[in-house]
CSV table of C-alpha atoms in Angstrom, one decimal:
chain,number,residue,atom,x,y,z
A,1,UNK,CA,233.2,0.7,260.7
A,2,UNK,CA,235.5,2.6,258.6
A,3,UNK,CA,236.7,0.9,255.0
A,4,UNK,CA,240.3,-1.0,257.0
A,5,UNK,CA,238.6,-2.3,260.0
A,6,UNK,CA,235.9,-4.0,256.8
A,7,UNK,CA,238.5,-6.3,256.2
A,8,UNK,CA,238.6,-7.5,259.3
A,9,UNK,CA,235.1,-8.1,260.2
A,10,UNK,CA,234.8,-11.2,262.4
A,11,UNK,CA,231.2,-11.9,260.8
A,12,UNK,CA,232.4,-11.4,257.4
A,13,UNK,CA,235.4,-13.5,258.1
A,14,UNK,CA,232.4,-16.4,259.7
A,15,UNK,CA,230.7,-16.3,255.9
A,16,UNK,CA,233.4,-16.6,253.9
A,17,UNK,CA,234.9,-19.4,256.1
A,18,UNK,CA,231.5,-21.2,255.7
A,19,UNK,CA,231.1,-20.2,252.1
A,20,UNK,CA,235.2,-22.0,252.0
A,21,UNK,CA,233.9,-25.1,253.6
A,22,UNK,CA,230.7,-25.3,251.5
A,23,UNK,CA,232.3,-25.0,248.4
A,24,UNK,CA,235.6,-26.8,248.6
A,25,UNK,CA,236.2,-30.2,246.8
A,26,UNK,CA,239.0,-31.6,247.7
A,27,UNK,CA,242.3,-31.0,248.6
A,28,UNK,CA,244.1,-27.6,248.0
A,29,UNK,CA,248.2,-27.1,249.0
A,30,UNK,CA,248.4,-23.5,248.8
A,31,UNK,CA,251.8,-21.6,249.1
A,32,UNK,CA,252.2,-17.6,250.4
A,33,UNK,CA,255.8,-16.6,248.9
A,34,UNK,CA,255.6,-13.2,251.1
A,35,UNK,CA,257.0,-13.4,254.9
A,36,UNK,CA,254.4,-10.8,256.0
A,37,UNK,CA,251.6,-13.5,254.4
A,38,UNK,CA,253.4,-15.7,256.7
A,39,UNK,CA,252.8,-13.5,259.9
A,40,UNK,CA,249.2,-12.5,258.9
A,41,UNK,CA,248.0,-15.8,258.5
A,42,UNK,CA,249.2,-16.8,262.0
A,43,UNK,CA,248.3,-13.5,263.6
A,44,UNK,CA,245.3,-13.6,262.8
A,45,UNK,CA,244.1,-17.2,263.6
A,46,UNK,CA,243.2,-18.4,260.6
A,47,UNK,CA,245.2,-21.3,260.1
A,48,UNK,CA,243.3,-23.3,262.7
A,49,UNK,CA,239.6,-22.4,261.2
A,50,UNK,CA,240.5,-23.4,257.3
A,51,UNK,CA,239.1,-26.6,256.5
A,52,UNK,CA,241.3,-29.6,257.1
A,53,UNK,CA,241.6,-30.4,252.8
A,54,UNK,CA,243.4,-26.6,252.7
A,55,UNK,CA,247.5,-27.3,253.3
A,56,UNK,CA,249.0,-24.1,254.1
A,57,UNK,CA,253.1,-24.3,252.6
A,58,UNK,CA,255.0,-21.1,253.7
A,59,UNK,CA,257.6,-20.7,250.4
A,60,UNK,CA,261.1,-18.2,249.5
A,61,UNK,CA,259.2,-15.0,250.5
A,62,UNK,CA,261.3,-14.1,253.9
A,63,UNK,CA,264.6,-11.8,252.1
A,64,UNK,CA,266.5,-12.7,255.3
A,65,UNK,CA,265.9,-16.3,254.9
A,66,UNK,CA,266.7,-16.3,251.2
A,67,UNK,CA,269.8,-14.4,251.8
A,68,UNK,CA,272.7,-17.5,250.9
A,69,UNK,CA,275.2,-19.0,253.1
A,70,UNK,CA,278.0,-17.7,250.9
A,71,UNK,CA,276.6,-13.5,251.1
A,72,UNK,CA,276.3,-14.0,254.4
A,73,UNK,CA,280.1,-15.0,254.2
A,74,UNK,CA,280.7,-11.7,252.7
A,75,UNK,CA,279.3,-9.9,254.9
A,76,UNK,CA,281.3,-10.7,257.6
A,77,UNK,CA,284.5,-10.5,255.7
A,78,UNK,CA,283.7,-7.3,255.0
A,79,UNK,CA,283.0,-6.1,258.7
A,80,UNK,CA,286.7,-7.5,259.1
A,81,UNK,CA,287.8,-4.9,256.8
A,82,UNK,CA,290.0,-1.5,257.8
A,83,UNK,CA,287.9,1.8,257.1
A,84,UNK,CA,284.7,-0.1,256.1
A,85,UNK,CA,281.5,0.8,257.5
A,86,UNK,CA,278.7,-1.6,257.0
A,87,UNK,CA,275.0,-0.2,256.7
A,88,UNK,CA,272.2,-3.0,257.1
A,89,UNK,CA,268.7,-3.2,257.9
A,90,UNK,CA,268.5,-5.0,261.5
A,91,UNK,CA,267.3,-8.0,260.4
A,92,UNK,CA,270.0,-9.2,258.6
A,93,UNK,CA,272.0,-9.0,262.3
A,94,UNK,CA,271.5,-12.4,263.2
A,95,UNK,CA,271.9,-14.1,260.3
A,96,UNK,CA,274.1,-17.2,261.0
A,97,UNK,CA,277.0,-17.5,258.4
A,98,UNK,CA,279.5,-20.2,258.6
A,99,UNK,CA,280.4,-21.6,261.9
A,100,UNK,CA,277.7,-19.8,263.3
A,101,UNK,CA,278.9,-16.4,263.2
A,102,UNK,CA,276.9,-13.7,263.0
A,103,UNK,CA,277.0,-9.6,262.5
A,104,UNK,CA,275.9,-9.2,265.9
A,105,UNK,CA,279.0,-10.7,266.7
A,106,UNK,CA,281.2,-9.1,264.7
A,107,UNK,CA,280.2,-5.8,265.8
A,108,UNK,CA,280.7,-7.0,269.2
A,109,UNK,CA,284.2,-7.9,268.4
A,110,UNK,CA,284.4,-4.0,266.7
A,111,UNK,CA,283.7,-4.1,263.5
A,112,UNK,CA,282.1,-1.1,262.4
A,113,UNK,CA,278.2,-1.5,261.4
A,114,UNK,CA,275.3,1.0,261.9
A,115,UNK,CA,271.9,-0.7,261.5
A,116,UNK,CA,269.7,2.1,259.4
A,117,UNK,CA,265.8,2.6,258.6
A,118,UNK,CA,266.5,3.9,255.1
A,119,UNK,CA,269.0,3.5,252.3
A,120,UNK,CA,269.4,7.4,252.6
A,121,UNK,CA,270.5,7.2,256.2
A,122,UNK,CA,273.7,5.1,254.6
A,123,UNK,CA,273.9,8.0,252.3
A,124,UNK,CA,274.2,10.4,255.3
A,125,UNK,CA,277.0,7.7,256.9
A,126,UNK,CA,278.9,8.1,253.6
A,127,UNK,CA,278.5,12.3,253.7
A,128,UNK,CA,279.5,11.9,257.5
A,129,UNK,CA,282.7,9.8,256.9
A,130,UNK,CA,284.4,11.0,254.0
A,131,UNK,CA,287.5,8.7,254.8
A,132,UNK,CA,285.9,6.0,254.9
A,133,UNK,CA,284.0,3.5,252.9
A,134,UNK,CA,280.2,2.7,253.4
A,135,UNK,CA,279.0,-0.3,252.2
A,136,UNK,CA,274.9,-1.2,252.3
A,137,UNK,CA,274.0,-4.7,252.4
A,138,UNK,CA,271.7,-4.5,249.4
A,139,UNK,CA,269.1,-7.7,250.1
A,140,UNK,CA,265.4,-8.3,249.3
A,141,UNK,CA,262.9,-8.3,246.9
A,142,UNK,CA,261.5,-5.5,244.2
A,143,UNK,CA,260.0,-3.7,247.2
A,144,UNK,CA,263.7,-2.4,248.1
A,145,UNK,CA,265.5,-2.4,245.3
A,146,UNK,CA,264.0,0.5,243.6
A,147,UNK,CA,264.7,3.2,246.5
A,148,UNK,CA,268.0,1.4,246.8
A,149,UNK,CA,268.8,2.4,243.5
A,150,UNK,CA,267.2,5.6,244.0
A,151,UNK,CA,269.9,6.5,246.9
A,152,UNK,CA,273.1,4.4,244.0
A,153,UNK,CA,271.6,7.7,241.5
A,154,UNK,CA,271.7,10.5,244.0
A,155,UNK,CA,275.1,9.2,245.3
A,156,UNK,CA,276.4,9.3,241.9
A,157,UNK,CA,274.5,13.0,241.5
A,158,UNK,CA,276.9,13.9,244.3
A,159,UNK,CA,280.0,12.3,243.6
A,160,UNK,CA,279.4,9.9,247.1
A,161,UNK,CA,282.6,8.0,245.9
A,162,UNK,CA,283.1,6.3,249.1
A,163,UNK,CA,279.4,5.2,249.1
A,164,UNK,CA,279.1,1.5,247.4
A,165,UNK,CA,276.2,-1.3,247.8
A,166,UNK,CA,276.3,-4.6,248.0
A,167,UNK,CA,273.6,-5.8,245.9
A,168,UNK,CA,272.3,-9.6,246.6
A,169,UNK,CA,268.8,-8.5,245.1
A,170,UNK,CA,266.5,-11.2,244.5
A,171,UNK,CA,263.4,-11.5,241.8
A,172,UNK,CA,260.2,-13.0,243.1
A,173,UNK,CA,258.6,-14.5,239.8
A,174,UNK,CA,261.7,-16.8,238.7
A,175,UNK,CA,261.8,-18.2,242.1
A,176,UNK,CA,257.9,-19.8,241.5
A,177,UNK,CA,258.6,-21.3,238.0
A,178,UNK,CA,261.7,-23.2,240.3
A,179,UNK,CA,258.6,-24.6,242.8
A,180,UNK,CA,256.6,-25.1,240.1
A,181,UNK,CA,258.7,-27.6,238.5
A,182,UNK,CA,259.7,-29.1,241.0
A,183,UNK,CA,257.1,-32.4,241.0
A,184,UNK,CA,257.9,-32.7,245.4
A,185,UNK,CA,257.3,-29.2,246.1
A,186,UNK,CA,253.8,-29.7,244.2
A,187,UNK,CA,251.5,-26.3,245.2
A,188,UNK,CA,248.3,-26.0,243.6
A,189,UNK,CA,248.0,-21.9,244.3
A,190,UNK,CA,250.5,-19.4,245.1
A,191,UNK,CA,249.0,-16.4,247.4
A,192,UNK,CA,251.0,-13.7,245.7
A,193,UNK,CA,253.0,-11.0,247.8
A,194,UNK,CA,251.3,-7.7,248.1
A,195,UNK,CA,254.2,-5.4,248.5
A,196,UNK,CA,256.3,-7.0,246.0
A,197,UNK,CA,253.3,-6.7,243.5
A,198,UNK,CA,252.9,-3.1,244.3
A,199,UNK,CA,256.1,-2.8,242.0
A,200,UNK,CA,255.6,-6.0,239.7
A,201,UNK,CA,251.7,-5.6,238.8
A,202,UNK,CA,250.0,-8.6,237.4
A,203,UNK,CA,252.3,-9.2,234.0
A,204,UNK,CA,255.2,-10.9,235.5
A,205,UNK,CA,253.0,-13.5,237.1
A,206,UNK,CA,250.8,-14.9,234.3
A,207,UNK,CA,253.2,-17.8,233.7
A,208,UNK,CA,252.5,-19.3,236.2
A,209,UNK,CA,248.6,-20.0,234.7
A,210,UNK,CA,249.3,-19.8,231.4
A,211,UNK,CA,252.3,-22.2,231.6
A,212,UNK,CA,251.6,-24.5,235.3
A,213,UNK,CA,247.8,-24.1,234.9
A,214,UNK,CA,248.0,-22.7,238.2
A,215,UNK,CA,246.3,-20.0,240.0
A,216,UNK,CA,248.1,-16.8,241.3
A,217,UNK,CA,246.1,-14.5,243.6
A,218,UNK,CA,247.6,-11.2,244.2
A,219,UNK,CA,245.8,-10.3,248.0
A,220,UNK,CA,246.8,-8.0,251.0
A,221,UNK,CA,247.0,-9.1,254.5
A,222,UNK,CA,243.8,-8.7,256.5
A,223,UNK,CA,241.8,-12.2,257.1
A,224,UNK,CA,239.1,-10.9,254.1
A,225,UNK,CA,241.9,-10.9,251.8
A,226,UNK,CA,243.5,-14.0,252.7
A,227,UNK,CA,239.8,-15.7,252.7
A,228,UNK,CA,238.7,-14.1,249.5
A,229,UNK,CA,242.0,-15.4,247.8
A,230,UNK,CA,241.6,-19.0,249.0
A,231,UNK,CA,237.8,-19.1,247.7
A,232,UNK,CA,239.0,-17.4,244.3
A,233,UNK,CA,241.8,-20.6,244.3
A,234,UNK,CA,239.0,-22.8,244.7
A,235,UNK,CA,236.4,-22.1,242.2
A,236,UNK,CA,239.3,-21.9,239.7
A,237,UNK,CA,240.1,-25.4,240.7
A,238,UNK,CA,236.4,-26.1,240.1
A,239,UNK,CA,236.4,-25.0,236.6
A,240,UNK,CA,239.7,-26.1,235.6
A,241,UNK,CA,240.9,-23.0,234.4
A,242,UNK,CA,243.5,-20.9,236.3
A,243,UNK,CA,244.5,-17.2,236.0
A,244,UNK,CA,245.8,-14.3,238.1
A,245,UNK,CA,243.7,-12.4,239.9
A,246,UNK,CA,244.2,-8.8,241.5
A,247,UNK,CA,242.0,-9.1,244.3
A,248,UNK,CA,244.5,-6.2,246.0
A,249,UNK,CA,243.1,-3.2,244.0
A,250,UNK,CA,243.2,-0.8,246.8
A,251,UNK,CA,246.8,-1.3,247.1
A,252,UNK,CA,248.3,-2.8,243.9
A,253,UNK,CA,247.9,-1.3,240.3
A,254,UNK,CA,247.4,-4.2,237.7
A,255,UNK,CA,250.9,-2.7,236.0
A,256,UNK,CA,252.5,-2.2,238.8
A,257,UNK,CA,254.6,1.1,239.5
A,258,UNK,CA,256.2,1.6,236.3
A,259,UNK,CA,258.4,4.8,237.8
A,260,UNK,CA,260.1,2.4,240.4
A,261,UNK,CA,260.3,-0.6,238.1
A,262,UNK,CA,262.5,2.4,235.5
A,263,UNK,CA,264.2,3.8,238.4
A,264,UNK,CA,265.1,-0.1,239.7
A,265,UNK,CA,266.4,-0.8,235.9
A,266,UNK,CA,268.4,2.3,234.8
A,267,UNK,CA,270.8,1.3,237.6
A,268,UNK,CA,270.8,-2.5,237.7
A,269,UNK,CA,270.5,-5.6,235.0
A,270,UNK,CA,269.3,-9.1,235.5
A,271,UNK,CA,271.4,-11.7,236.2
A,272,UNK,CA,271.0,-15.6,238.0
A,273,UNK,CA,271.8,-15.2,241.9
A,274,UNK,CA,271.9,-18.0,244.8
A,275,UNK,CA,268.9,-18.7,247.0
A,276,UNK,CA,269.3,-20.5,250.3
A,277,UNK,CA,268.0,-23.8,250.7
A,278,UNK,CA,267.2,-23.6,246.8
A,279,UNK,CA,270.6,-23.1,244.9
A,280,UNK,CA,271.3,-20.8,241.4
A,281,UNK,CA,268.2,-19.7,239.6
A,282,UNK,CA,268.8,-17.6,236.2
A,283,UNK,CA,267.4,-14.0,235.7
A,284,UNK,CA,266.4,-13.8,239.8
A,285,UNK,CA,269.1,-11.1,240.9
A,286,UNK,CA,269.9,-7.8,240.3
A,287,UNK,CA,273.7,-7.1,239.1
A,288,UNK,CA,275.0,-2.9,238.8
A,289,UNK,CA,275.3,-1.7,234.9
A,290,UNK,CA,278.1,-0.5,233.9
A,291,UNK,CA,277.6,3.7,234.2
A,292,UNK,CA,276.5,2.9,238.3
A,293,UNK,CA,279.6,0.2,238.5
A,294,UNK,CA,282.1,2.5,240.7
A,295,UNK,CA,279.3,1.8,243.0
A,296,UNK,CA,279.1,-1.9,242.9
A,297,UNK,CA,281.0,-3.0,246.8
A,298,UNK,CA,282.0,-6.6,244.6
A,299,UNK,CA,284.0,-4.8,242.1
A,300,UNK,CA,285.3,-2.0,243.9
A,301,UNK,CA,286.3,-4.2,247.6
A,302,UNK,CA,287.2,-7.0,245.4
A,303,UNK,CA,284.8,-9.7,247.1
A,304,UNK,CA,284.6,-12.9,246.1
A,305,UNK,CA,282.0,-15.3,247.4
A,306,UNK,CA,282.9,-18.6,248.3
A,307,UNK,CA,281.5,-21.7,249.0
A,308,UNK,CA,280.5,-22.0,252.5
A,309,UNK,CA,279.0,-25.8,253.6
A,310,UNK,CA,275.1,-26.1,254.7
A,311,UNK,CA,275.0,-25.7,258.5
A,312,UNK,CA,274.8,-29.7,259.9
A,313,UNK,CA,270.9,-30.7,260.9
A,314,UNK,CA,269.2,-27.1,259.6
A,315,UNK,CA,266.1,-27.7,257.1
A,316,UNK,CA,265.5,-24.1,256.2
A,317,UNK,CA,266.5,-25.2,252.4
A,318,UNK,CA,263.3,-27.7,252.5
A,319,UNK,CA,261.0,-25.4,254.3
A,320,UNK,CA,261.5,-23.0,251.8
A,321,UNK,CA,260.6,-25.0,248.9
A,322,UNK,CA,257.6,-25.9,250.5
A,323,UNK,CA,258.8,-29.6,251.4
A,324,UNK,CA,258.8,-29.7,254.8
A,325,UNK,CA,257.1,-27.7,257.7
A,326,UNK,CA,259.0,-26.1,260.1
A,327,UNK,CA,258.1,-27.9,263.1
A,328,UNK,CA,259.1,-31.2,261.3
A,329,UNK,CA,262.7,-30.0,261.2
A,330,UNK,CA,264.5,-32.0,264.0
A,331,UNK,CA,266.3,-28.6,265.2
A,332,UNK,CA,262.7,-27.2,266.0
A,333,UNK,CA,262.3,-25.4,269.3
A,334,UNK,CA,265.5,-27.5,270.3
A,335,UNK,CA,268.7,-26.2,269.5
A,336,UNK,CA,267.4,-23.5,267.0
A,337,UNK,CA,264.7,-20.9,268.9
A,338,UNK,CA,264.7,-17.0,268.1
A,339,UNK,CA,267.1,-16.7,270.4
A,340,UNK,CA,269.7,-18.8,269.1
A,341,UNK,CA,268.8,-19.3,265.1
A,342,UNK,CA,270.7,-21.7,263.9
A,343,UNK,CA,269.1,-21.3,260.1
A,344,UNK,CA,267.9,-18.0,258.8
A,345,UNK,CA,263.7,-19.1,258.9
A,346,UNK,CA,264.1,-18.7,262.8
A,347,UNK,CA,266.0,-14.6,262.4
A,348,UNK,CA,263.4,-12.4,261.2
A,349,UNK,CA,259.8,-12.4,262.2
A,350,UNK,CA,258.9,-12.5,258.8
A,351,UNK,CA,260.6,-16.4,258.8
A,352,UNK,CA,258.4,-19.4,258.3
A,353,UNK,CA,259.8,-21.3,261.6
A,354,UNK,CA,259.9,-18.0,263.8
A,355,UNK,CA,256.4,-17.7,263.0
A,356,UNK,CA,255.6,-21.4,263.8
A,357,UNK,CA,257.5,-20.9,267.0
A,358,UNK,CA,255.5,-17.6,268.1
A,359,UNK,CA,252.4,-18.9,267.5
A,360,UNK,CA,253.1,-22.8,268.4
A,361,UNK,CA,252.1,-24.3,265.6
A,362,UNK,CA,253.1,-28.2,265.4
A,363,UNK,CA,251.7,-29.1,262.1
């Protein structure tokens, strides 16, 4: 068995499970704020096994479904614009905006957008169409941001004028002290995203012990990890006292990447942004500095976002926050499925009530 397929052992997996069982006291509401935590933990038939006191809350961790109502709106204004070319990953295709609309269909209709791998690739689209302005629909978390502002510095390098982002960048950590004070939300542990940490490190999340007296595990996505992390939450419920733990090593550093975190910074500045489902939180998005501005699609396309009303019935808002399971939403597997979302949980795989569909979980 080489070192991966170890954290996947089904008999190692059994020990824990029993060790989890043996060892728990009482009730633990645990929230994952990383989509592919979300996937994993379905995938890889966990949910099912963990004792009945463990709830499992899926939390802001899907970019797509964080993505607001009112970006979305911008999107598709700017699809409707002459010489604009819009770059996106394909995920964000589907994403509803108002009245239902959707990329998909605006590209239908022939607006121009090219679905790319790479922020590079929108780089080449700019190089390919001099006379015409690319614009790439800047969303996620710190995992993307940094190469995104890699490709903002090499288009400045080589005078890309016509290449410009759209940067709706969101920031992990704010989002949890949000669910942590909210008193309905109420998680006792946050599983802590991997690939997001990979960038972040470990400093960013103390708060959330020092200040909630809540435990943070950093963890990859095999069912050892995810086991490991739950039995760490629990002995630190057991003794009261709650820190973050890098049980990741063999992925994340305990600082972090410091390279991307400089190269993510010299080109953008904090600044509050809008969540879906959860509203304005301060210091959570990522706005151009000035020397990268000629870059920055708001300025130079002169987009305003407006306010765009909650779609009628969707619960994506609550799901998020950890208030209400997917399958509880009355839109469930009825008028909103994978292949007609009518919120943004139900786009990406990554999303909370896709995954709850997939693997038909009720509860």
């Amino acid at each position: 068995m080489n070192v991966s397929d170890s954290f996947k052992d089904p008999e190692l997996c059994k020990k824990l499970l029993e060790q989890l069982h043996n060892e728990l006291d009482g009730p633990l509401r645990f929230m994952e704020v990383c989509g592919t935590h979300t996937v994993a933990i379905f995938q890889s038939g966990l949910r099912p096994l963990l004792p009945k006191e463990i709830v499992h809350l899926s939390g802001p961790g899907c970019p797509v479904c964080v993505t607001h109502e009112s970006e979305v709106a911008a999107f598709l204004d700017l699809a409707g614009k002459d010489g604009v070319i819009l770059a996106t990953f394909g995920d964000l295709m589907r994403v509803p905006g108002p009245k239902g609309r959707n990329l998909k269909l605006a590209k239908a209709e022939g607006a121009r957008i090219e679905i790319v791998y790479s922020p590079l690739d929108a780089l080449k689209l700019a190089q390919d169409n001099p006379n015409d302005t690319v614009v790439f629909l800047g969303v996620g978390f710190e995992t993307t941001a940094p190469t995104i502002a890699a490709s903002i510095q090499m288009a400045k390098q080589q005078n890309l004028t016509n290449f410009k982002v759209l940067s709706f960048h969101k920031l992990v950590p704010p989002a949890l002290k949000v669910l942590l004070e909210d008193p309905e939300c109420a998680v006792d542990a946050f599983l802590l995203p991997g690939h997001v940490s990979t960038i972040l490190g470990m400093e960013p999340y103390h708060f959330v012990a020092e200040n909630y007296n809540t435990p943070g595990v950093i963890t990859g996505f095999d069912p050892v990890d995810i086991l490991e992390s739950l039995l760490i939450m629990v002995e630190q419920r057991k003794t009261g006292k709650a820190s973050i733990v890098n049980q990741y090593k063999r992925a994340v550093a305990d600082s972090g990447n410091a390279r991307a975190r400089e190269i993510m910074f010299s080109v953008f500045d904090i600044a509050e942004a809008q969540w879906r489902g959860v509203g304005t939180i301060p210091e959570s998005g990522l706005v151009f500095k000035d020397e990268y501005e000629e870059f920055d699609a708001l300025k130079a396309l002169d987009i305003t976002l407006t306010e765009v009303p909650q779609t009628p019935g969707c619960k994506c808002g609550e799901v998020l926050k950890g208030k209400m399971q997917p399958s509880d939403c009355p839109l469930f597997a009825k008028a909103c499925t994978p292949a007609k979302p009518v919120g943004p949980c139900m786009v990406s795989t990554e999303g909370s009530c896709a995954a709850y569909f997939k693997y038909q979980v009720t509860a």
